[in-house]
Coordinates of N, CA and C in Angstrom, one line a residue:
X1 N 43.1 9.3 83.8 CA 42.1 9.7 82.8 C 40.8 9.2 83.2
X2 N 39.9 10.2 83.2 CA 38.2 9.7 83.3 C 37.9 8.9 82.7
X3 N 37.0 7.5 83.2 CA 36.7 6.9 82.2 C 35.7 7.3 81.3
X4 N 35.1 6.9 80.3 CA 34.1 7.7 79.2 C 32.7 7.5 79.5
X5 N 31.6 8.8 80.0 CA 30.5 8.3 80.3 C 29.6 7.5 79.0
X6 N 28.8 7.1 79.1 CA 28.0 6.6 78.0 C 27.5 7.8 77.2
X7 N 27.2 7.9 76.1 CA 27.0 8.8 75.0 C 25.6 8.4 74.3
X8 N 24.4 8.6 74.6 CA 23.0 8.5 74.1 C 22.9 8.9 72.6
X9 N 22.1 8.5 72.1 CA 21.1 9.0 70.7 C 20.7 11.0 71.3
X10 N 20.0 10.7 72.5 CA 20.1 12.1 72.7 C 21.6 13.5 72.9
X11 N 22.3 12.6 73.7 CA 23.4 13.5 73.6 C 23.9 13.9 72.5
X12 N 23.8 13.3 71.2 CA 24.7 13.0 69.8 C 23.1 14.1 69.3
X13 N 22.0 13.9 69.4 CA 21.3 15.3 68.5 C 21.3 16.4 69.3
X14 N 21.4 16.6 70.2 CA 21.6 17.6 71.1 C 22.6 18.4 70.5
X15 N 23.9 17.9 70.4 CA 25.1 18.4 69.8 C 25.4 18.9 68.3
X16 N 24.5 17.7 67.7 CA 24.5 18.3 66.3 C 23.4 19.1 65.9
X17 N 22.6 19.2 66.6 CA 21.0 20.7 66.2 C 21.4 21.6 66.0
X18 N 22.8 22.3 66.5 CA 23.0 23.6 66.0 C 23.4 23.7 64.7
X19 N 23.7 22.8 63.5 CA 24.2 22.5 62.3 C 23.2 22.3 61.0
X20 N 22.2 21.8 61.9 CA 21.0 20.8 61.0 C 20.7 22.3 60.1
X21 N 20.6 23.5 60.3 CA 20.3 24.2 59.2 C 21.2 24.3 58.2
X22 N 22.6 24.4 58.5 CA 24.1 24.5 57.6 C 23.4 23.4 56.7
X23 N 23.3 21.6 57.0 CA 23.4 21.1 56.3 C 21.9 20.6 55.7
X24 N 20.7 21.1 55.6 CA 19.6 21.4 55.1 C 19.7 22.4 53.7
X25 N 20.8 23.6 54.1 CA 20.1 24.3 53.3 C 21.3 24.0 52.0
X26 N 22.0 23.2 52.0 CA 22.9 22.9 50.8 C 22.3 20.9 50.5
X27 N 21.8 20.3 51.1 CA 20.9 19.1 50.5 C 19.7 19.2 49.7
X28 N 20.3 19.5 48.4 CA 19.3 20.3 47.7 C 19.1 18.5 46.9
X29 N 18.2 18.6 46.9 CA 16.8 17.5 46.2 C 16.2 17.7 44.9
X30 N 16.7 16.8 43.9 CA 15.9 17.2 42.6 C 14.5 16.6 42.3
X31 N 14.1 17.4 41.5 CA 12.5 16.6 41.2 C 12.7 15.5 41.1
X32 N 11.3 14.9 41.3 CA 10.7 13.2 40.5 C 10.3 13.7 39.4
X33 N 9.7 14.4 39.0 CA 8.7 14.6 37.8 C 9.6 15.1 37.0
X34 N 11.2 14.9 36.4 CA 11.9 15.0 35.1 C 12.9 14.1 35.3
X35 N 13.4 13.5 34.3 CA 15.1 12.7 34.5 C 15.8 13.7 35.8
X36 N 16.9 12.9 35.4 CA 18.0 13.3 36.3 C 19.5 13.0 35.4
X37 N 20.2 13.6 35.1 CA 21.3 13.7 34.4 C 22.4 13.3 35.1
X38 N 23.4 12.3 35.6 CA 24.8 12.3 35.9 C 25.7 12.7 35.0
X39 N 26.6 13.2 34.9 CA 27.6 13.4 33.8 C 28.9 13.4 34.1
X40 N 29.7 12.5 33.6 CA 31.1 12.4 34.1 C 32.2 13.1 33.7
X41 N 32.7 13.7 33.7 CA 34.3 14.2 33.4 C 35.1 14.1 33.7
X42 N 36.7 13.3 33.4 CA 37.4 12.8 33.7 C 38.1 13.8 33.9
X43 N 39.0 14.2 35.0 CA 39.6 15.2 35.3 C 41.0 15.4 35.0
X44 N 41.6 15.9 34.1 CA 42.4 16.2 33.3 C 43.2 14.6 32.0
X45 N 42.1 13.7 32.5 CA 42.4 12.8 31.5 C 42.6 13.5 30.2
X46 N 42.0 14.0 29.2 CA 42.3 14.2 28.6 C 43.8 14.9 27.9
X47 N 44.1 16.3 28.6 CA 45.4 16.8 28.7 C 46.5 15.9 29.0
X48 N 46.2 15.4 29.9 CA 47.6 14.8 30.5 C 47.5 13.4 29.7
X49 N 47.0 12.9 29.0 CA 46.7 11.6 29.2 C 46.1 11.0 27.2
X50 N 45.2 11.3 27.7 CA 44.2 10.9 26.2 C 45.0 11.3 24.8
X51 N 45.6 12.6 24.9 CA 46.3 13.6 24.0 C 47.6 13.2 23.7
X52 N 48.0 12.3 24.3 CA 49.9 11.9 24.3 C 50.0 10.1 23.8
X53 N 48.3 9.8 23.9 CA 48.4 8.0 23.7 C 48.3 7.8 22.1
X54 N 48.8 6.7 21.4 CA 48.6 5.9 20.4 C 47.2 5.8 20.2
X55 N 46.8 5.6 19.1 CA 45.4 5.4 19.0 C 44.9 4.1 19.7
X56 N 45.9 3.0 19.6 CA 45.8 1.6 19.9 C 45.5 1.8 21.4
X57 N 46.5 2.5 22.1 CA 46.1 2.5 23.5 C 45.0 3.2 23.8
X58 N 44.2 4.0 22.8 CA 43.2 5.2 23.3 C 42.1 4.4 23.1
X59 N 42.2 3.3 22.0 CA 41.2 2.0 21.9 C 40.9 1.8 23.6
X60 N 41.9 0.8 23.9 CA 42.0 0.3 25.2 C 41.4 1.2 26.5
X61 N 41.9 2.1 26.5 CA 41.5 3.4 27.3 C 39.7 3.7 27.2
X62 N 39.4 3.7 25.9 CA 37.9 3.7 25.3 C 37.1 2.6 26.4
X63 N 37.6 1.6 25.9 CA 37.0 0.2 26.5 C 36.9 0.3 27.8
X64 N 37.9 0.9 28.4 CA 37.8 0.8 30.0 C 36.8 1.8 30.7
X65 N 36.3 2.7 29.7 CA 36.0 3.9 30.2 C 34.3 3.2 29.9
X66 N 34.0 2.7 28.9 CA 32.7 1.7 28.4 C 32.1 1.0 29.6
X67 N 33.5 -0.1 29.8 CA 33.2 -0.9 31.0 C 32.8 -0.2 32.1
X68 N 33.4 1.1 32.6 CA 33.2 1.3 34.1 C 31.5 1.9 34.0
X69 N 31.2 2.9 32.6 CA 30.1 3.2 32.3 C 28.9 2.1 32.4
X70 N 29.1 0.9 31.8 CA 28.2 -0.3 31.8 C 27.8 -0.7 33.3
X71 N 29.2 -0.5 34.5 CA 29.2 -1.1 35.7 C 28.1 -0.1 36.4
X72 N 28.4 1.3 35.4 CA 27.6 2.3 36.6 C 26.0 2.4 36.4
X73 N 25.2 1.9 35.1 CA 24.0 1.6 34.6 C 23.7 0.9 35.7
X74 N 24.5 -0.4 36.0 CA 24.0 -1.3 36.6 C 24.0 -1.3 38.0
X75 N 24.8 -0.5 38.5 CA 24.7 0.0 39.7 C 23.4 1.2 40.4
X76 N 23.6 2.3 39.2 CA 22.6 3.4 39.0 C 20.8 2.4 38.6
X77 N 20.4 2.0 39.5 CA 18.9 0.7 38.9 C 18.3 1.5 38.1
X78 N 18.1 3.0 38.4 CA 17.1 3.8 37.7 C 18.2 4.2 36.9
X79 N 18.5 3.7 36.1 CA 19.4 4.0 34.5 C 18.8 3.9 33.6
X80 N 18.2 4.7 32.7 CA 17.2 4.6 31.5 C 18.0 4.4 30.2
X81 N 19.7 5.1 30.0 CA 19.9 4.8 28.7 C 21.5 5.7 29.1
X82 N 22.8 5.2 28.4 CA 23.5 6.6 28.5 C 24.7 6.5 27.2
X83 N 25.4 7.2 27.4 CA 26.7 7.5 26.4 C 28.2 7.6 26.7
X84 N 28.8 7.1 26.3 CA 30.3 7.6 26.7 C 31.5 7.9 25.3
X85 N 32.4 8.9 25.5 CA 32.8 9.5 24.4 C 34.4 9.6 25.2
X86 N 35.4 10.5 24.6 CA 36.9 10.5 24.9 C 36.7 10.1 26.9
X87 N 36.5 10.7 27.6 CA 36.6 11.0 28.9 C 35.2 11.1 29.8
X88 N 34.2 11.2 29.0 CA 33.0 11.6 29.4 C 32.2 10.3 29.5
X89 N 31.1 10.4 30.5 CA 30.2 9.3 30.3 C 28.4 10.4 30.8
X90 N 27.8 9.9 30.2 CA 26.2 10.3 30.7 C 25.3 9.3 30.9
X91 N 24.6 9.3 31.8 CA 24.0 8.5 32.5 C 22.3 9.6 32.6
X92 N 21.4 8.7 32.2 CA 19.9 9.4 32.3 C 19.5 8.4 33.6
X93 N 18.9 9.0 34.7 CA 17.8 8.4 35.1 C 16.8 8.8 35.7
X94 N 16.0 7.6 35.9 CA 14.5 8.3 36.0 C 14.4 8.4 37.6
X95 N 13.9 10.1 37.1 CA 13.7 10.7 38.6 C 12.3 10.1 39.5
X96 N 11.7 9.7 39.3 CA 10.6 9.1 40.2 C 11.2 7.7 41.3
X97 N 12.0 7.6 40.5 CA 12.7 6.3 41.6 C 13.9 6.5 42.7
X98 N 13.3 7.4 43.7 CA 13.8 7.7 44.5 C 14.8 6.9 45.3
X99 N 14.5 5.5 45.7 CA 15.2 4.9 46.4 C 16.4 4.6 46.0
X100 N 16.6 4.5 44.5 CA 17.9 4.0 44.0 C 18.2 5.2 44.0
X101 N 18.0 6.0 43.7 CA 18.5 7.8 43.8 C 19.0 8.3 44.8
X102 N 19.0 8.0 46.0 CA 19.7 7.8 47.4 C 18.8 9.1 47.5
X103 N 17.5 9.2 47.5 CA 16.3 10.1 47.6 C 16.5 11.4 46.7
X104 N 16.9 11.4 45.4 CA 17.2 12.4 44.9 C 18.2 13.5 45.2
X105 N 19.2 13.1 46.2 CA 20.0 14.2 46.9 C 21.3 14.5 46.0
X106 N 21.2 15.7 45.7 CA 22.3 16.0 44.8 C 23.5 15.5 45.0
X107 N 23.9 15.5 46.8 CA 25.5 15.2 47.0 C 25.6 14.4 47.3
X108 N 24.9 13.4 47.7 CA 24.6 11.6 47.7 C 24.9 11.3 46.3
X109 N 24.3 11.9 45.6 CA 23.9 11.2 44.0 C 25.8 11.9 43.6
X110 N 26.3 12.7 43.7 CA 27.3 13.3 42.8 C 28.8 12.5 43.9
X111 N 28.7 12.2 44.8 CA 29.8 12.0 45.2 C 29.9 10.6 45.3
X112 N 28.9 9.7 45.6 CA 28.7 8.4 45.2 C 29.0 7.9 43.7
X113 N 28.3 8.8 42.9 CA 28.9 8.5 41.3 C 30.5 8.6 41.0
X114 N 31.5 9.9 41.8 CA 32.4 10.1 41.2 C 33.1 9.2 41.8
X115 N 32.8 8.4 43.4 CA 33.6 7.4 43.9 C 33.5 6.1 42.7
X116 N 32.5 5.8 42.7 CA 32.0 4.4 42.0 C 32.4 4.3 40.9
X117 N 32.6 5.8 40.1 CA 33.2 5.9 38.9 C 34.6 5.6 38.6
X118 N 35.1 6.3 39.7 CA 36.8 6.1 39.7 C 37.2 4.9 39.9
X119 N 36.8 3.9 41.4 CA 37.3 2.6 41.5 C 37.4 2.0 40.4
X120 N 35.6 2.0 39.4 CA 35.8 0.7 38.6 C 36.8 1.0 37.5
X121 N 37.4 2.2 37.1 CA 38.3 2.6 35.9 C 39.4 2.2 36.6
X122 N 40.0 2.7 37.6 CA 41.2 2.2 38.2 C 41.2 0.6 38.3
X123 N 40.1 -0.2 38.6 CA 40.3 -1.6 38.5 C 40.4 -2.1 37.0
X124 N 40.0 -0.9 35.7 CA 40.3 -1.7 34.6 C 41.3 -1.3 34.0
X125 N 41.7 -0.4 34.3 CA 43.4 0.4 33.9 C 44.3 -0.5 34.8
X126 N 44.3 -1.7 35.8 CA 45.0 -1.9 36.2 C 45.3 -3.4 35.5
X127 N 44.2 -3.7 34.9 CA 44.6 -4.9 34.0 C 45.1 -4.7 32.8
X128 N 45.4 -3.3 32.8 CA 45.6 -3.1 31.9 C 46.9 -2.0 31.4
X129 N 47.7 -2.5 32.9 CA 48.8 -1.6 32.9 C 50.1 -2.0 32.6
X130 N 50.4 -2.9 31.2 CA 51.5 -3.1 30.9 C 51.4 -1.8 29.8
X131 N 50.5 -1.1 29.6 CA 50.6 0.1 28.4 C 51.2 1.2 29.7
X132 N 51.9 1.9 29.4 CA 52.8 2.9 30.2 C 51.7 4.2 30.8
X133 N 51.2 4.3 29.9 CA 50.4 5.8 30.2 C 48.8 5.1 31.1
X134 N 48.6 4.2 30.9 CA 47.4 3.6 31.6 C 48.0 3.0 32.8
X135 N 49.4 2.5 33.0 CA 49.5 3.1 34.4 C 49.7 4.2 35.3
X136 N 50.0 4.9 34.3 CA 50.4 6.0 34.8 C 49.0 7.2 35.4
X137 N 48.0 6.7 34.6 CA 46.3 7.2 35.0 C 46.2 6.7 36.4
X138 N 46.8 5.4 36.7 CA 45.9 4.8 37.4 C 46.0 5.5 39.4
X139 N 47.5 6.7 39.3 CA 47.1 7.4 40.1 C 46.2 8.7 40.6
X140 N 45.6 9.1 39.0 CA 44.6 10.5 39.1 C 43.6 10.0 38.1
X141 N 43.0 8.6 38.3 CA 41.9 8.4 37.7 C 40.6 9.0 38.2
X142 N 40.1 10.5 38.4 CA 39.1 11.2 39.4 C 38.5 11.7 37.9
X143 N 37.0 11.4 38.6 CA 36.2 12.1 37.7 C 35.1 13.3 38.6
X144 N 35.1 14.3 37.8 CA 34.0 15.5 38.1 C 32.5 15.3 37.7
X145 N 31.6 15.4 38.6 CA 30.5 14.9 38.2 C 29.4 15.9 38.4
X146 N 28.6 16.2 37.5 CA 27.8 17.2 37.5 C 26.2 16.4 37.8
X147 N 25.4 17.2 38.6 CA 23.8 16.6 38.2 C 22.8 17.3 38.4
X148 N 22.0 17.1 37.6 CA 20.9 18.2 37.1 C 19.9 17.7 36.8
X149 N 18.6 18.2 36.9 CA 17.2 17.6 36.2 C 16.6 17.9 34.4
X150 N 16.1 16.9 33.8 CA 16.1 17.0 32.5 C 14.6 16.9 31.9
X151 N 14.0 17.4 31.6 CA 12.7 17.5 31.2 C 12.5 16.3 30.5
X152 N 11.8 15.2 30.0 CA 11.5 14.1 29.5 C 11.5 14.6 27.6
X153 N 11.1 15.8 27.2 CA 11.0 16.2 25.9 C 12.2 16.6 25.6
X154 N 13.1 17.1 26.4 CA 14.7 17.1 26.1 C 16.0 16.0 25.9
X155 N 15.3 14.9 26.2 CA 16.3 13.4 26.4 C 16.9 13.5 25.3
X156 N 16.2 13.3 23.9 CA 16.9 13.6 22.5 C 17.7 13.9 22.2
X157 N 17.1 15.2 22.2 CA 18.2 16.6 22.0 C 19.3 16.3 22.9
X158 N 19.4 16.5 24.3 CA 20.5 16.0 25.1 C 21.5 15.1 24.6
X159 N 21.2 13.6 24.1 CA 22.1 12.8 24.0 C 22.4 13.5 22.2
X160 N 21.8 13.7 22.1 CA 22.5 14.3 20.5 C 23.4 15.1 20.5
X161 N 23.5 16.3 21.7 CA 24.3 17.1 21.5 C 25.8 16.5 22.0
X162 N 25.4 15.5 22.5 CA 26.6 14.4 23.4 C 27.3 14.0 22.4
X163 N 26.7 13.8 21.5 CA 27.5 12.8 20.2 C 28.0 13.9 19.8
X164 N 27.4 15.4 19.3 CA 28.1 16.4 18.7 C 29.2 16.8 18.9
X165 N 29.0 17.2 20.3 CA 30.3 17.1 21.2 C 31.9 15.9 20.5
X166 N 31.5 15.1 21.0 CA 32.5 14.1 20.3 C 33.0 14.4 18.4
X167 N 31.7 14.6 17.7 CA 32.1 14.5 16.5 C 33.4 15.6 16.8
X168 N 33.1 16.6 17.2 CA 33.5 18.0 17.5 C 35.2 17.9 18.3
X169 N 35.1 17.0 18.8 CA 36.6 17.1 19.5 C 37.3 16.6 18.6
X170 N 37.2 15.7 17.3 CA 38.1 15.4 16.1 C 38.7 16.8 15.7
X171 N 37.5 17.6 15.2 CA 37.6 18.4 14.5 C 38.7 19.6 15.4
X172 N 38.7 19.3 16.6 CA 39.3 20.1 17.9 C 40.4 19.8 17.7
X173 N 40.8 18.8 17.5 CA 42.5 18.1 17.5 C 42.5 17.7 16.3
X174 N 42.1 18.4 14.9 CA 42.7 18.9 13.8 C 42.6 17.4 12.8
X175 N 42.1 16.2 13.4 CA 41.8 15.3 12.7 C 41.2 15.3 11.5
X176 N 41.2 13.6 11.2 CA 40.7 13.7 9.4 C 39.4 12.6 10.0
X177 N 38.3 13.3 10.4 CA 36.9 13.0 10.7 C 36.5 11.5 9.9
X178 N 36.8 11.2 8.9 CA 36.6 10.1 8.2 C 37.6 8.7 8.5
X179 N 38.7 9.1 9.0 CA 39.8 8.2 8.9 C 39.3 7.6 10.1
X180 N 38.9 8.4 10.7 CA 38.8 7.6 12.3 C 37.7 6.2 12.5
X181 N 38.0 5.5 13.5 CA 37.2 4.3 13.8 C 35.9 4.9 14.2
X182 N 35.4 3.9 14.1 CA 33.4 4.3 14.6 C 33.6 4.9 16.2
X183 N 34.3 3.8 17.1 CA 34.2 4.2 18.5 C 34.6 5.9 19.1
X184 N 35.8 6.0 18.3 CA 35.8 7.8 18.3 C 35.2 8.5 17.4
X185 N 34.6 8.0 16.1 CA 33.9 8.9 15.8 C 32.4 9.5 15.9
X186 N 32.1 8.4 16.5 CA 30.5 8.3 17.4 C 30.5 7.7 19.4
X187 N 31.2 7.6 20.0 CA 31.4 7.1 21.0 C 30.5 6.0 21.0
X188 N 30.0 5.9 22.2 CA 29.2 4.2 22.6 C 27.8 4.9 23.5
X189 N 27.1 4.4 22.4 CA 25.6 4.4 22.8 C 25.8 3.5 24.1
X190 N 25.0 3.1 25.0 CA 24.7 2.3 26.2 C 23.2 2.3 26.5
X191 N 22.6 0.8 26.0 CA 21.1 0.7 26.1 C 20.6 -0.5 26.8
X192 N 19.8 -0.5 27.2 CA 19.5 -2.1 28.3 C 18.3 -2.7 26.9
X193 N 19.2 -4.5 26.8 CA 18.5 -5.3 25.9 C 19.1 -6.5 27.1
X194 N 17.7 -7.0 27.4 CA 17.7 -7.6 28.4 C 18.1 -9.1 28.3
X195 N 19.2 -9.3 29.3 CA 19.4 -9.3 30.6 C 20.6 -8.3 30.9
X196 N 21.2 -7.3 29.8 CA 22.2 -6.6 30.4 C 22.2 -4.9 29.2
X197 N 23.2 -4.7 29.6 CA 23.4 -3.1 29.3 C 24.0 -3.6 27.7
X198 N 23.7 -2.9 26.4 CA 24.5 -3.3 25.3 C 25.3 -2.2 24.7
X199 N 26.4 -1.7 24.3 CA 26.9 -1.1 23.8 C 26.9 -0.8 22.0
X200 N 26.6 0.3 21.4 CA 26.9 0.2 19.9 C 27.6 1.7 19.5
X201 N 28.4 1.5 18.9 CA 29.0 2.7 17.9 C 28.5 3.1 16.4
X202 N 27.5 4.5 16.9 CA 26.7 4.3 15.5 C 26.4 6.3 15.2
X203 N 26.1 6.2 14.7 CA 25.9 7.8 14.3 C 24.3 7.7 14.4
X204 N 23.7 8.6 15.6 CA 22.2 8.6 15.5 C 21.7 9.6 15.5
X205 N 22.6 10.7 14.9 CA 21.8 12.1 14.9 C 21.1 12.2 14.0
X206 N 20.4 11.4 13.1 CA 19.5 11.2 12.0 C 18.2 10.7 12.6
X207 N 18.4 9.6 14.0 CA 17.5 9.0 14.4 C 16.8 9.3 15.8
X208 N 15.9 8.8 16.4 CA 15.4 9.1 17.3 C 15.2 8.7 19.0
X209 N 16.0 8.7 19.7 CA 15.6 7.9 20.8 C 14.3 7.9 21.2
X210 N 13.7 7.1 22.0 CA 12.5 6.7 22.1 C 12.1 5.5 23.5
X211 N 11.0 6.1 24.2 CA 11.0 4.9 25.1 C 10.4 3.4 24.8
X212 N 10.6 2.9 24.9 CA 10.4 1.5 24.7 C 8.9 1.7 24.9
X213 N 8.0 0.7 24.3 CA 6.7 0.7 24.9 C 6.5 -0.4 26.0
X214 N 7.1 -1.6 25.8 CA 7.3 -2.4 26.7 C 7.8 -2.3 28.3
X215 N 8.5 -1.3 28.3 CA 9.2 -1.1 29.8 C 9.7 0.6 29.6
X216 N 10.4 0.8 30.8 CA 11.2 2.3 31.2 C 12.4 2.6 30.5
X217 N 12.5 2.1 29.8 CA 14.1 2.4 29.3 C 14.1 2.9 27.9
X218 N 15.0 3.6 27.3 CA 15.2 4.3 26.2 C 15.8 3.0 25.1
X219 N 15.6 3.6 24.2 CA 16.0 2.8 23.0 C 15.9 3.4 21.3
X220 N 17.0 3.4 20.7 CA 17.0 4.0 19.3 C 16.1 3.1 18.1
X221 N 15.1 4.4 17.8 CA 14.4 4.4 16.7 C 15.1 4.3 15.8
X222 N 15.3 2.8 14.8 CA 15.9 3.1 13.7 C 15.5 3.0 12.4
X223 N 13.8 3.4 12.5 CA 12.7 3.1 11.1 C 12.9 4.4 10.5
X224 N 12.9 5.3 11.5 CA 12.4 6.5 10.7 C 13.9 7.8 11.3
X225 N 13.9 8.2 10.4 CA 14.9 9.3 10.3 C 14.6 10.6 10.5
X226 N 15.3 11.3 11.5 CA 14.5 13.0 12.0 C 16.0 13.2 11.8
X227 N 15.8 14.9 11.1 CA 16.7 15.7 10.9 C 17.0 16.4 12.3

């Protein structure tokens, strides 16, 4: 066998220049000048999974899905505020901060999320695998991840319809809307009160998100009430 000549910086672009347009014209780049939306969906969690558990375990399941969300704020630097509900998590951040944005690149941003997303759930389903069905996730814990840009005057509206959503899946699976705990009946707000990310289960479609005046980050108005 020949031995291997040396292989240059030049020989390696030479080779790949015939491609550089293939992968140009699908590295699509979202604005700086609006949010940036991540949004998680857990891929057939719900069916196979969420739909068959005790409420006690869907608690636990909840929590894990919180935690991985809290891990991903803090991973995501440009995290402004987000939500998480049965299977879902949303994550806002601010599009001007490109570097933590891995330069705004859609498939940098979408496949890094769905990795980052999965490990940390599989690492908390796994503490948590004396419940049968939470181990049984812990081989198709994959989430689908969508991303998109969001106008700064839409954030609101946005996370409101996130909570609707949730109210809405009781009413989907035929529940008694009142009986239920706060955490399913409003999911988990996710806000930075510094030094970390804080969680609350509250009904805020009455109230208003709002940016802080002091720093970048979103936070619920809860003086005044908007329909």
């Amino acid at each position: 066998m020949e031995q291997q000549k040396k292989i240059s910086q030049y020989d390696y672009q030479n080779a790949i220049k015939p491609f550089e347009q293939f992968i140009r014209e699908k590295d699509i780049r979202l604005r700086t000048d609006e949010y940036i939306i991540l949004h998680f969906d857990g891929v057939g969690m719900t069916k196979k999974y969420l739909s068959r558990m005790a409420s006690s375990d869907k608690k636990v399941f909840a929590e894990c899905l919180l935690k991985t969300a809290q891990t991903l704020c803090s991973h995501f630097k440009s995290t402004r505020i987000a939500y998480v509900y049965n299977d879902e998590i949303s994550l806002l951040l601010e599009g001007q901060d490109v570097v933590n944005n891995y330069h705004n690149r859609v498939q940098k941003l979408v496949s890094i999320a769905s990795a980052k997303a999965s490990i940390e759930l599989f690492k908390c389903l796994k503490i948590n695998e004396h419940i049968a069905l939470l181990k049984e996730m812990e081989s198709s814990c994959l989430f689908a991840v969508k991303c998109y840009n969001l106008p700064q005057h839409l954030v609101n509206d946005y996370f409101k319809a996130r909570l609707l959503s949730c109210k809405k899946s009781i009413f989907d699976r035929k529940g008694n809307f009142e009986e239920k705990e706060s955490w399913e009946k409003f999911g988990y707000l996710i806000t930075y009160q510094s030094p970390a990310w804080k969680d609350e289960c509250i009904d805020f479609s009455r109230m208003k998100l709002t940016k802080k005046p002091q720093d970048e980050y979103y936070s619920l108005n809860r003086k005044t009430n908007f329909c």
